[in-house]
């Protein structure tokens, strides 16, 4: 699946998604940031969250997101 297809699939399932600078990465909006001045957070389980537009965006590979979205996640 291409990044554009994965982003379209995410959006079709109600998520807001956008491409990252690296061609094999994309970010999905997951919630409002606690501190809008925060720039990035690494969660205890190793997920990278970037703060943009006042929201957390979870960064992951296109393959990871495609697998998650194809499991029937809504």
Tab-separated table of C-alpha atoms in Angstrom, residues 13-70:
chain	number	residue	atom	x	y	z
A	13	UNK	CA	-12.215	5.540	8.676
A	14	UNK	CA	-12.622	8.983	10.237
A	15	UNK	CA	-9.018	9.800	11.113
A	16	UNK	CA	-7.058	12.843	10.033
A	17	UNK	CA	-3.717	11.790	8.564
A	18	UNK	CA	-0.827	13.464	6.809
A	19	UNK	CA	2.518	12.535	5.285
A	20	UNK	CA	5.806	12.964	7.150
A	21	UNK	CA	9.102	14.116	5.651
A	22	UNK	CA	10.346	10.525	5.368
A	23	UNK	CA	8.511	8.848	2.503
A	24	UNK	CA	7.778	5.670	4.456
A	25	UNK	CA	6.190	7.523	7.418
A	26	UNK	CA	2.833	9.118	8.078
A	27	UNK	CA	1.162	10.719	11.079
A	28	UNK	CA	-2.374	10.304	12.397
A	29	UNK	CA	-4.074	12.859	14.656
A	30	UNK	CA	-4.905	11.183	17.968
A	31	UNK	CA	-5.974	13.901	20.370
A	32	UNK	CA	-5.603	17.367	21.818
A	33	UNK	CA	-2.180	18.149	23.286
A	34	UNK	CA	-2.030	18.744	27.032
A	35	UNK	CA	0.538	21.490	26.485
A	36	UNK	CA	0.414	23.152	23.048
A	37	UNK	CA	3.998	24.372	23.582
A	38	UNK	CA	5.225	20.776	23.743
A	39	UNK	CA	6.922	19.662	20.533
A	40	UNK	CA	7.325	15.903	20.837
A	41	UNK	CA	6.738	13.048	23.254
A	42	UNK	CA	8.024	9.485	23.396
A	43	UNK	CA	5.530	7.198	25.127
A	44	UNK	CA	6.585	4.385	27.489
A	45	UNK	CA	5.794	1.840	24.773
A	46	UNK	CA	8.024	3.602	22.230
A	47	UNK	CA	5.476	5.537	20.195
A	48	UNK	CA	6.517	8.916	18.835
A	49	UNK	CA	3.956	11.691	19.265
A	50	UNK	CA	4.524	15.036	17.580
A	51	UNK	CA	2.564	18.124	18.588
A	52	UNK	CA	1.299	20.145	15.651
A	53	UNK	CA	-1.707	22.447	15.366
A	54	UNK	CA	-2.312	21.915	19.119
A	55	UNK	CA	-2.865	18.156	18.709
A	56	UNK	CA	-0.848	14.980	19.130
A	57	UNK	CA	0.006	13.187	15.916
A	58	UNK	CA	1.241	9.607	16.163
A	59	UNK	CA	4.067	8.928	13.742
A	60	UNK	CA	4.492	5.472	12.274
A	61	UNK	CA	5.473	3.645	9.149
A	62	UNK	CA	2.987	3.346	6.320
A	63	UNK	CA	3.104	-0.452	6.739
A	64	UNK	CA	2.286	-0.214	10.473
A	65	UNK	CA	-0.627	2.130	9.871
A	66	UNK	CA	-1.940	0.067	6.947
A	67	UNK	CA	-1.886	-3.100	9.088
A	68	UNK	CA	-3.704	-1.326	11.924
A	69	UNK	CA	-6.309	0.222	9.643
A	70	UNK	CA	-6.941	-3.049	7.787
